[in-house]
Amino acid sequence: MRRVLILGGTGWLGREIARLAVAAGDSVTCLARGESGAAPAGIEFVQADRRKPGAYATLQRDWDEVIELAYEPELVQPALDALARHAAHWTLVSTVSVYASNDSLGPNEPLADETAALVHPTDMDDYGHAKAAAEAATAAALGGRENRPRLLTVRPGLIVGPGDPTDRFGYWPARLQRGGAVLAPDTQSRFVQVIDVADLAEWLVRAGRERRTGIVNAVGDVHPMADFFAQALEAVRSDADLVTAEDAWLVKHGVNYWAGPHSLPLWIPTADAGLTQRSNRRYLEAGGTLRPLHETIERSLADEVARGVDRARRSGLSSAEERELLTALARDADPGAAFSVAQRRRDNN
Ligand SMILES: NC(=O)c1ccc[n+]([C@@H]2O[C@H](COP(=O)([O-])OP(=O)(O)OC[C@H]3O[C@@H](n4cnc5c(N)ncnc54)[C@H](OP(=O)(O)O)[C@@H]3O)[C@@H](O)[C@H]2O)c1
């Protein structure tokens, strides 16, 4: 029986990895405090704070696979010191935020792959910097000529699907299903690139079993944002009417990019569109799978309905905030500042 140690396992992705590894017949141990969530069923749970001495004391055994989900240097380095020599294979879950540039691509430019330059990690409070430092520390501990390669570094892009604690992606299917006038960003020169949590977790477990090594962007296909909205509208089958506001107007009215309170999720400055234009060639060549985008939208919608579309959420606009913005937009409206997609569709027909 494979012995798998997950450094984490109580969070969203880690829990899914643990569940699938147990289902695949692995003996799974998870190390965490238990603050992010309960320990998954069917595993050995080692409850410890990795910032405290002795956290790894009971884990000094041989592991077929270690999966690291954390990135803070004070968690990553002691784990490497304590466990690297016991691990036949190590998977570090990193992020595409380690790349130095998110510049949007020109029309004929190829998608950026894993050889793109990384940030120089100087600011450990910055997520991308800390992940880049975690990558370097892990490569240093697990590399070396005497070892055969045993490190897989995985750089996911935006992870989406049922259970997403950030409430980003699900905002759109949930909001579109409610119908009516929906405040949306201009989709021109914008893209959506996501990976379903189930696809990612399944591949991470399989890649560990296959002892894959190297560096892999785990990202979905690049979809023009307009296609994403078209597929989401199709999936929810509502009378939603997208009302587009220009970037400058949204920024002026305090709407945040990407995620968090008072945001339009997935909306990023067009200059940073490279964040959503990463190559997934290696992921696909390594056997990674991607379900169709509409399936992920449908899965997210079902999850939103189950969790309650009217719950307080971590990302997006509340109904009251959106209503206020739509009223202001209508007041400011001129043909250049706002238009109704539904109206445009009617005009085009
Ligand atoms: N969400 C995205 O779109 C996205 C995109 C790219 C990459 N990623 C990466 O994907 C992974 C997602 O992992 P996840 O969903 O499982 O959640 P997570 O919260 O990122 O995982 C961190 C894990 O470490 C544990 N932990 C944190 N501090 C600890 C401490 N002091 N001692 C012991 N354990 C500690 C947490 O458990 P306790 O709190 O219970 O201790 C949790 O299980 C992360 O590596 C993230 O950076 C995410």
Tab-separated table of C-alpha atoms and ligand atoms in Angstrom:
chain	number	residue	atom	x	y	z
A	1	MET	CA	0.000	0.000	0.000
A	2	ARG	CA	1.406	3.442	-0.964
A	3	ARG	CA	2.136	5.698	1.972
A	4	VAL	CA	1.187	9.274	1.163
A	5	LEU	CA	1.841	12.229	3.453
A	6	ILE	CA	-0.125	15.399	2.775
A	7	LEU	CA	1.261	18.528	4.408
A	8	GLY	CA	-2.175	20.082	4.668
A	9	GLY	CA	-5.297	18.156	3.722
A	10	THR	CA	-7.808	20.180	5.725
A	11	GLY	CA	-8.187	22.888	3.052
A	12	TRP	CA	-10.168	22.721	-0.162
A	13	LEU	CA	-7.706	21.174	-2.634
A	14	GLY	CA	-5.810	19.191	0.003
A	15	ARG	CA	-8.986	17.558	1.232
A	16	GLU	CA	-9.939	16.572	-2.327
A	17	ILE	CA	-6.453	15.105	-2.898
A	18	ALA	CA	-6.727	13.146	0.355
A	19	ARG	CA	-10.181	11.843	-0.552
A	20	LEU	CA	-9.056	10.660	-3.991
A	21	ALA	CA	-5.834	9.110	-2.674
A	22	VAL	CA	-7.828	7.138	-0.087
A	23	ALA	CA	-10.249	6.054	-2.836
A	24	ALA	CA	-7.260	4.912	-4.935
A	25	GLY	CA	-6.196	2.637	-2.073
A	26	ASP	CA	-3.353	4.717	-0.608
A	27	SER	CA	-2.573	4.914	3.077
A	28	VAL	CA	-2.892	8.663	3.675
A	29	THR	CA	-1.570	10.778	6.528
A	30	CYS	CA	-2.401	14.486	6.802
A	31	LEU	CA	-0.481	16.993	8.908
A	32	ALA	CA	-2.341	20.209	9.783
A	33	ARG	CA	-3.703	22.169	12.727
A	34	GLY	CA	-7.313	21.452	11.772
A	35	GLU	CA	-8.135	25.164	11.504
A	36	SER	CA	-8.960	25.188	7.798
A	37	GLY	CA	-11.435	22.356	8.151
A	38	ALA	CA	-11.963	18.910	9.579
A	39	ALA	CA	-9.642	16.036	8.774
A	40	PRO	CA	-10.881	14.042	5.788
A	41	ALA	CA	-12.374	10.596	6.464
A	42	GLY	CA	-10.233	7.488	6.241
A	43	ILE	CA	-6.862	9.102	6.907
A	44	GLU	CA	-4.373	9.248	9.749
A	45	PHE	CA	-4.589	12.809	11.046
A	46	VAL	CA	-1.532	14.267	12.736
A	47	GLN	CA	-2.665	17.479	14.369
A	48	ALA	CA	0.233	19.873	14.845
A	49	ASP	CA	1.266	23.466	14.282
A	50	ARG	CA	4.168	23.388	11.841
A	51	ARG	CA	5.529	26.623	13.323
A	52	LYS	CA	6.210	24.804	16.578
A	53	PRO	CA	9.137	22.497	17.329
A	54	GLY	CA	8.483	18.764	17.110
A	55	ALA	CA	5.702	19.071	14.502
A	56	TYR	CA	7.303	16.372	12.352
A	57	ALA	CA	8.457	14.108	15.191
A	58	THR	CA	5.978	11.302	14.542
A	59	LEU	CA	6.465	11.428	10.759
A	60	GLN	CA	10.042	10.163	10.556
A	61	ARG	CA	9.089	7.213	8.342
A	62	ASP	CA	9.500	6.353	4.676
A	63	TRP	CA	6.960	7.966	2.379
A	64	ASP	CA	6.207	7.006	-1.208
A	65	GLU	CA	4.798	10.487	-1.712
A	66	VAL	CA	4.806	13.795	0.144
A	67	ILE	CA	2.493	16.558	-1.070
A	68	GLU	CA	3.208	20.076	0.196
A	69	LEU	CA	0.385	22.642	0.011
A	70	ALA	CA	1.816	25.412	2.166
A	71	TYR	CA	4.292	28.070	1.064
A	72	GLU	CA	5.319	30.116	4.086
A	73	PRO	CA	9.115	29.716	4.460
A	74	GLU	CA	8.760	28.917	8.158
A	75	LEU	CA	6.573	25.952	7.218
A	76	VAL	CA	8.315	24.800	4.034
A	77	GLN	CA	11.962	24.682	5.160
A	78	PRO	CA	11.516	22.728	8.428
A	79	ALA	CA	9.379	20.187	6.542
A	80	LEU	CA	12.143	19.720	3.985
A	81	ASP	CA	14.743	19.418	6.748
A	82	ALA	CA	12.686	16.793	8.544
A	83	LEU	CA	11.186	14.820	5.675
A	84	ALA	CA	13.097	15.176	2.399
A	85	ARG	CA	15.354	12.214	3.180
A	86	HIS	CA	12.324	9.996	3.831
A	87	ALA	CA	10.477	10.810	0.580
A	88	ALA	CA	10.658	8.745	-2.615
A	89	HIS	CA	8.642	11.421	-4.448
A	90	TRP	CA	7.644	14.972	-3.496
A	91	THR	CA	4.967	17.154	-5.036
A	92	LEU	CA	4.996	20.870	-4.340
A	93	VAL	CA	1.759	22.679	-5.136
A	94	SER	CA	2.924	26.102	-6.272
A	95	THR	CA	1.101	28.689	-8.436
A	96	VAL	CA	1.346	30.622	-11.701
A	97	SER	CA	1.804	33.699	-9.470
A	98	VAL	CA	5.529	32.817	-9.377
A	99	TYR	CA	5.979	34.261	-12.875
A	100	ALA	CA	7.564	37.684	-13.127
A	101	SER	CA	5.417	38.933	-15.974
A	102	ASN	CA	1.677	38.867	-16.571
A	103	ASP	CA	1.925	41.098	-19.609
A	104	SER	CA	-0.833	40.443	-22.109
A	105	LEU	CA	0.253	38.649	-25.271
A	106	GLY	CA	0.314	40.083	-28.753
A	107	PRO	CA	-2.005	38.508	-31.340
A	108	ASN	CA	0.565	35.969	-32.645
A	109	GLU	CA	2.581	35.486	-29.491
A	110	PRO	CA	2.660	31.913	-28.113
A	111	LEU	CA	1.278	31.238	-24.640
A	112	ALA	CA	3.958	31.554	-21.972
A	113	ASP	CA	5.242	28.190	-20.734
A	114	GLU	CA	7.110	26.959	-17.651
A	115	THR	CA	10.421	28.453	-18.850
A	116	ALA	CA	9.135	32.018	-18.333
A	117	ALA	CA	11.134	34.108	-15.845
A	118	LEU	CA	10.150	33.940	-12.162
A	119	VAL	CA	9.943	36.718	-9.617
A	120	HIS	CA	13.047	37.201	-7.482
A	121	PRO	CA	11.689	36.299	-4.083
A	122	THR	CA	12.401	39.243	-1.828
A	123	ASP	CA	9.070	39.905	-0.114
A	124	MET	CA	7.866	36.868	1.812
A	125	ASP	CA	4.531	38.557	2.544
A	126	ASP	CA	3.844	38.446	-1.187
A	127	TYR	CA	2.174	35.173	-2.209
A	128	GLY	CA	4.045	34.800	-5.528
A	129	HIS	CA	7.384	35.621	-3.937
A	130	ALA	CA	6.843	33.168	-1.065
A	131	LYS	CA	5.823	30.431	-3.513
A	132	ALA	CA	8.909	31.120	-5.649
A	133	ALA	CA	11.055	30.850	-2.501
A	134	ALA	CA	9.283	27.580	-1.623
A	135	GLU	CA	10.075	26.258	-5.101
A	136	ALA	CA	13.757	27.169	-4.752
A	137	ALA	CA	14.062	25.699	-1.253
A	138	THR	CA	12.313	22.495	-2.316
A	139	ALA	CA	14.451	22.101	-5.428
A	140	ALA	CA	17.581	22.627	-3.325
A	141	ALA	CA	16.528	20.015	-0.762
A	142	LEU	CA	15.327	17.403	-3.250
A	143	GLY	CA	17.746	17.962	-6.101
A	144	GLY	CA	21.368	16.994	-6.127
A	145	ARG	CA	23.217	14.732	-8.527
A	146	GLU	CA	23.204	11.762	-6.202
A	147	ASN	CA	19.407	11.608	-6.285
A	148	ARG	CA	17.324	10.508	-9.168
A	149	PRO	CA	14.712	13.189	-9.890
A	150	ARG	CA	11.852	12.980	-7.422
A	151	LEU	CA	10.359	16.471	-7.374
A	152	LEU	CA	7.200	17.510	-9.192
A	153	THR	CA	6.451	21.226	-8.995
A	154	VAL	CA	2.909	22.040	-10.022
A	155	ARG	CA	1.830	25.591	-10.818
A	156	PRO	CA	-1.961	25.798	-10.876
A	157	GLY	CA	-3.785	28.774	-12.270
A	158	LEU	CA	-7.181	29.736	-10.871
A	159	ILE	CA	-8.676	26.643	-9.226
A	160	VAL	CA	-12.466	26.549	-9.409
A	161	GLY	CA	-15.402	24.260	-8.769
A	162	PRO	CA	-17.538	22.998	-5.919
A	163	GLY	CA	-16.433	24.047	-2.452
A	164	ASP	CA	-14.262	26.988	-3.562
A	165	PRO	CA	-13.725	28.948	-0.328
A	166	THR	CA	-12.857	32.150	-2.226
A	167	ASP	CA	-16.345	32.454	-3.797
A	168	ARG	CA	-14.810	33.880	-6.992
A	169	PHE	CA	-15.814	31.769	-9.962
A	170	GLY	CA	-19.188	30.738	-8.494
A	171	TYR	CA	-20.234	34.378	-8.262
A	172	TRP	CA	-21.024	34.472	-11.965
A	173	PRO	CA	-23.248	31.400	-12.379
A	174	ALA	CA	-25.005	32.278	-9.112
A	175	ARG	CA	-25.522	35.897	-10.130
A	176	LEU	CA	-26.586	35.104	-13.691
A	177	GLN	CA	-29.099	32.588	-12.449
A	178	ARG	CA	-30.775	35.280	-10.344
A	179	GLY	CA	-31.412	37.069	-13.644
A	180	GLY	CA	-32.233	40.707	-14.371
A	181	ALA	CA	-29.605	43.375	-15.053
A	182	VAL	CA	-26.141	42.020	-14.166
A	183	LEU	CA	-23.209	44.415	-13.843
A	184	ALA	CA	-20.279	43.008	-15.841
A	185	PRO	CA	-16.870	44.159	-17.070
A	186	ASP	CA	-15.968	44.816	-20.677
A	187	THR	CA	-14.857	41.419	-22.037
A	188	GLN	CA	-12.689	42.852	-24.834
A	189	SER	CA	-9.069	41.541	-24.587
A	190	ARG	CA	-9.927	39.522	-21.492
A	191	PHE	CA	-9.672	35.782	-20.910
A	192	VAL	CA	-10.772	33.151	-18.434
A	193	GLN	CA	-8.360	30.299	-17.684
A	194	VAL	CA	-9.391	27.975	-14.888
A	195	ILE	CA	-8.838	24.427	-13.736
A	196	ASP	CA	-11.563	22.382	-12.076
A	197	VAL	CA	-10.515	21.278	-8.587
A	198	ALA	CA	-11.566	17.709	-9.371
A	199	ASP	CA	-9.378	17.532	-12.504
A	200	LEU	CA	-6.412	18.980	-10.653
A	201	ALA	CA	-6.733	16.736	-7.584
A	202	GLU	CA	-7.209	13.609	-9.693
A	203	TRP	CA	-4.110	14.402	-11.748
A	204	LEU	CA	-2.005	15.274	-8.681
A	205	VAL	CA	-2.759	11.865	-7.171
A	206	ARG	CA	-2.073	10.079	-10.468
A	207	ALA	CA	1.096	12.071	-11.201
A	208	GLY	CA	2.457	11.076	-7.776
A	209	ARG	CA	1.700	7.420	-8.433
A	210	GLU	CA	3.465	7.695	-11.808
A	211	ARG	CA	6.386	9.506	-10.143
A	212	ARG	CA	6.263	12.349	-12.604
A	213	THR	CA	8.887	15.017	-12.106
A	214	GLY	CA	9.665	18.484	-13.420
A	215	ILE	CA	7.621	21.664	-13.501
A	216	VAL	CA	4.090	21.759	-14.848
A	217	ASN	CA	1.568	24.579	-15.245
A	218	ALA	CA	-1.761	23.064	-14.195
A	219	VAL	CA	-4.056	25.402	-16.074
A	220	GLY	CA	-7.107	25.068	-18.237
A	221	ASP	CA	-7.585	26.218	-21.794
A	222	VAL	CA	-7.697	29.940	-22.529
A	223	HIS	CA	-11.285	31.127	-23.136
A	224	PRO	CA	-12.136	34.638	-24.305
A	225	MET	CA	-14.140	36.158	-21.442
A	226	ALA	CA	-17.076	36.745	-23.776
A	227	ASP	CA	-17.239	32.967	-24.396
A	228	PHE	CA	-17.214	32.342	-20.670
A	229	PHE	CA	-20.244	34.612	-20.217
A	230	ALA	CA	-21.987	33.022	-23.192
A	231	GLN	CA	-21.448	29.539	-21.729
A	232	ALA	CA	-22.516	30.672	-18.260
A	233	LEU	CA	-25.685	32.270	-19.645
A	234	GLU	CA	-26.427	29.068	-21.522
A	235	ALA	CA	-25.885	26.978	-18.383
A	236	VAL	CA	-28.128	29.026	-16.093
A	237	ARG	CA	-30.937	29.562	-18.612
A	238	SER	CA	-32.081	32.817	-17.048
A	239	ASP	CA	-33.223	36.157	-18.439
A	240	ALA	CA	-30.010	37.820	-17.216
A	241	ASP	CA	-29.043	40.938	-19.092
A	242	LEU	CA	-25.324	41.783	-18.920
A	243	VAL	CA	-24.794	45.487	-18.408
A	244	THR	CA	-21.215	46.351	-19.260
A	245	ALA	CA	-19.314	49.105	-17.521
A	246	GLU	CA	-15.985	50.473	-18.693
A	247	ASP	CA	-12.914	49.773	-16.541
A	248	ALA	CA	-12.366	53.414	-15.603
A	249	TRP	CA	-15.967	53.739	-14.430
A	250	LEU	CA	-15.753	50.613	-12.270
A	251	VAL	CA	-12.446	51.665	-10.747
A	252	LYS	CA	-13.801	55.161	-10.050
A	253	HIS	CA	-16.733	53.592	-8.235
A	254	GLY	CA	-14.512	51.461	-6.003
A	255	VAL	CA	-15.152	48.117	-7.665
A	256	ASN	CA	-12.196	45.789	-7.092
A	257	TYR	CA	-10.526	43.587	-9.657
A	258	TRP	CA	-10.320	39.786	-9.457
A	259	ALA	CA	-11.683	38.789	-6.024
A	260	GLY	CA	-12.702	39.821	-2.539
A	261	PRO	CA	-15.399	42.167	-1.267
A	262	HIS	CA	-16.930	44.692	-3.687
A	263	SER	CA	-15.293	43.019	-6.678
A	264	LEU	CA	-16.214	41.740	-10.090
A	265	PRO	CA	-14.568	38.322	-9.901
A	266	LEU	CA	-12.198	37.226	-12.706
A	267	TRP	CA	-11.972	40.820	-13.973
A	268	ILE	CA	-8.314	41.892	-14.249
A	269	PRO	CA	-6.640	44.845	-15.985
A	270	THR	CA	-6.187	44.016	-19.671
A	271	ALA	CA	-2.473	44.787	-19.331
A	272	ASP	CA	-2.222	41.782	-16.950
A	273	ALA	CA	-4.091	39.378	-19.232
A	274	GLY	CA	-0.971	37.175	-19.373
A	275	LEU	CA	-2.067	35.811	-15.986
A	276	THR	CA	-4.813	33.982	-17.859
A	277	GLN	CA	-2.743	33.071	-20.925
A	278	ARG	CA	-0.432	30.306	-19.716
A	279	SER	CA	0.466	27.227	-21.709
A	280	ASN	CA	-1.006	23.901	-20.522
A	281	ARG	CA	0.897	21.795	-23.062
A	282	ARG	CA	3.014	20.057	-20.397
A	283	TYR	CA	-0.019	19.370	-18.216
A	284	LEU	CA	-1.816	17.680	-21.105
A	285	GLU	CA	1.317	15.773	-22.163
A	286	ALA	CA	1.649	14.576	-18.558
A	287	GLY	CA	-1.817	13.038	-18.751
A	288	GLY	CA	-3.685	15.928	-17.132
A	289	THR	CA	-7.341	16.129	-18.052
A	290	LEU	CA	-9.672	19.109	-18.412
A	291	ARG	CA	-13.419	18.798	-18.357
A	292	PRO	CA	-15.344	21.199	-20.614
A	293	LEU	CA	-15.808	24.691	-19.168
A	294	HIS	CA	-19.604	24.410	-19.274
A	295	GLU	CA	-19.404	21.348	-17.013
A	296	THR	CA	-17.388	23.274	-14.430
A	297	ILE	CA	-19.894	26.141	-14.651
A	298	GLU	CA	-22.755	23.681	-14.080
A	299	ARG	CA	-20.928	22.019	-11.164
A	300	SER	CA	-20.244	25.422	-9.627
A	301	LEU	CA	-23.863	26.490	-10.037
A	302	ALA	CA	-25.120	23.329	-8.320
A	303	ASP	CA	-22.668	23.974	-5.483
A	304	GLU	CA	-23.774	27.623	-5.214
A	305	VAL	CA	-27.416	26.540	-4.980
A	306	ALA	CA	-26.559	23.931	-2.345
A	307	ARG	CA	-24.543	26.449	-0.290
A	308	GLY	CA	-27.196	29.162	-0.728
A	309	VAL	CA	-26.813	31.836	-3.395
A	310	ASP	CA	-27.893	34.523	-0.899
A	311	ARG	CA	-25.205	33.665	1.667
A	312	ALA	CA	-22.620	36.270	2.644
A	313	ARG	CA	-19.767	35.729	0.180
A	314	ARG	CA	-16.068	36.468	0.122
A	315	SER	CA	-16.019	37.710	-3.471
A	316	GLY	CA	-18.306	39.749	-5.672
A	317	LEU	CA	-20.948	42.384	-5.144
A	318	SER	CA	-23.900	42.063	-2.805
A	319	SER	CA	-27.323	42.627	-4.379
A	320	ALA	CA	-27.533	46.051	-2.718
A	321	GLU	CA	-24.051	47.075	-3.915
A	322	GLU	CA	-24.806	45.977	-7.452
A	323	ARG	CA	-28.176	47.770	-7.484
A	324	GLU	CA	-26.524	50.988	-6.337
A	325	LEU	CA	-23.832	50.683	-9.029
A	326	LEU	CA	-26.367	49.935	-11.760
A	327	THR	CA	-28.370	52.998	-10.732
A	328	ALA	CA	-25.238	55.152	-10.863
A	329	LEU	CA	-24.257	53.665	-14.205
A	330	ALA	CA	-27.668	54.378	-15.687
A	331	ARG	CA	-27.403	57.952	-14.399
A	332	ASP	CA	-23.963	58.395	-15.971
A	333	ALA	CA	-24.854	56.475	-19.086
A	334	ASP	CA	-23.755	57.547	-22.451
A	335	PRO	CA	-23.252	55.233	-25.418
A	336	GLY	CA	-19.506	54.942	-24.738
A	337	ALA	CA	-19.809	54.267	-21.035
A	338	ALA	CA	-22.483	51.645	-20.809
A	339	PHE	CA	-24.584	49.495	-22.998
A	340	SER	CA	-26.741	46.462	-22.634
A	341	VAL	CA	-25.445	43.280	-24.207
A	342	ALA	CA	-29.007	42.058	-24.581
A	343	GLN	CA	-29.878	45.270	-26.360
A	344	ARG	CA	-26.829	44.873	-28.595
A	345	ARG	CA	-27.835	41.286	-29.335
A	346	ARG	CA	-31.335	42.476	-30.281
A	347	ASP	CA	-29.831	45.186	-32.468
A	348	ASN	CA	-27.620	42.655	-34.229
A	349	ASN	CA	-30.474	40.251	-34.974
B	1	LIG	N1	-7.187	28.718	-5.037
B	1	LIG	C1	-6.527	28.928	-6.148
B	1	LIG	O1	-7.080	29.394	-7.146
B	1	LIG	C2	-5.052	28.573	-6.219
B	1	LIG	C3	-4.350	28.916	-7.375
B	1	LIG	C4	-3.012	28.496	-7.481
B	1	LIG	C5	-2.441	27.756	-6.465
B	1	LIG	N2	-3.154	27.468	-5.348
B	1	LIG	C6	-2.521	26.628	-4.321
B	1	LIG	O2	-3.297	25.458	-4.179
B	1	LIG	C7	-3.228	24.993	-2.835
B	1	LIG	C8	-4.606	24.989	-2.201
B	1	LIG	O3	-4.557	24.242	-1.028
B	1	LIG	P1	-5.817	24.008	-0.075
B	1	LIG	O4	-7.039	24.380	-0.818
B	1	LIG	O5	-5.731	22.648	0.489
B	1	LIG	O6	-5.735	25.078	1.103
B	1	LIG	P2	-4.590	25.926	1.750
B	1	LIG	O7	-5.212	26.659	2.843
B	1	LIG	O8	-3.908	26.734	0.760
B	1	LIG	O9	-3.613	24.794	2.355
B	1	LIG	C9	-2.775	25.044	3.389
B	1	LIG	C10	-2.796	23.847	4.317
B	1	LIG	O10	-1.728	24.027	5.226
B	1	LIG	C11	-2.223	23.885	6.548
B	1	LIG	N3	-1.501	24.801	7.457
B	1	LIG	C12	-1.447	26.163	7.360
B	1	LIG	N4	-0.717	26.645	8.383
B	1	LIG	C13	-0.318	25.562	9.116
B	1	LIG	C14	0.451	25.400	10.301
B	1	LIG	N5	0.982	26.454	10.944
B	1	LIG	N6	0.659	24.154	10.777
B	1	LIG	C15	0.129	23.071	10.152
B	1	LIG	N7	-0.597	23.165	9.015
B	1	LIG	C16	-0.817	24.383	8.526
B	1	LIG	C17	-3.694	24.232	6.499
B	1	LIG	O11	-4.401	23.490	7.489
B	1	LIG	P3	-4.843	24.087	8.922
B	1	LIG	O12	-5.268	25.516	8.714
B	1	LIG	O13	-5.969	23.165	9.312
B	1	LIG	O14	-3.656	23.956	9.810
B	1	LIG	C18	-4.082	23.727	5.095
B	1	LIG	O15	-4.511	22.371	5.155
B	1	LIG	C19	-2.288	25.928	-2.120
B	1	LIG	O16	-0.976	25.452	-2.234
B	1	LIG	C20	-2.465	27.215	-2.922
B	1	LIG	O17	-1.413	28.105	-2.764
B	1	LIG	C21	-4.437	27.863	-5.199
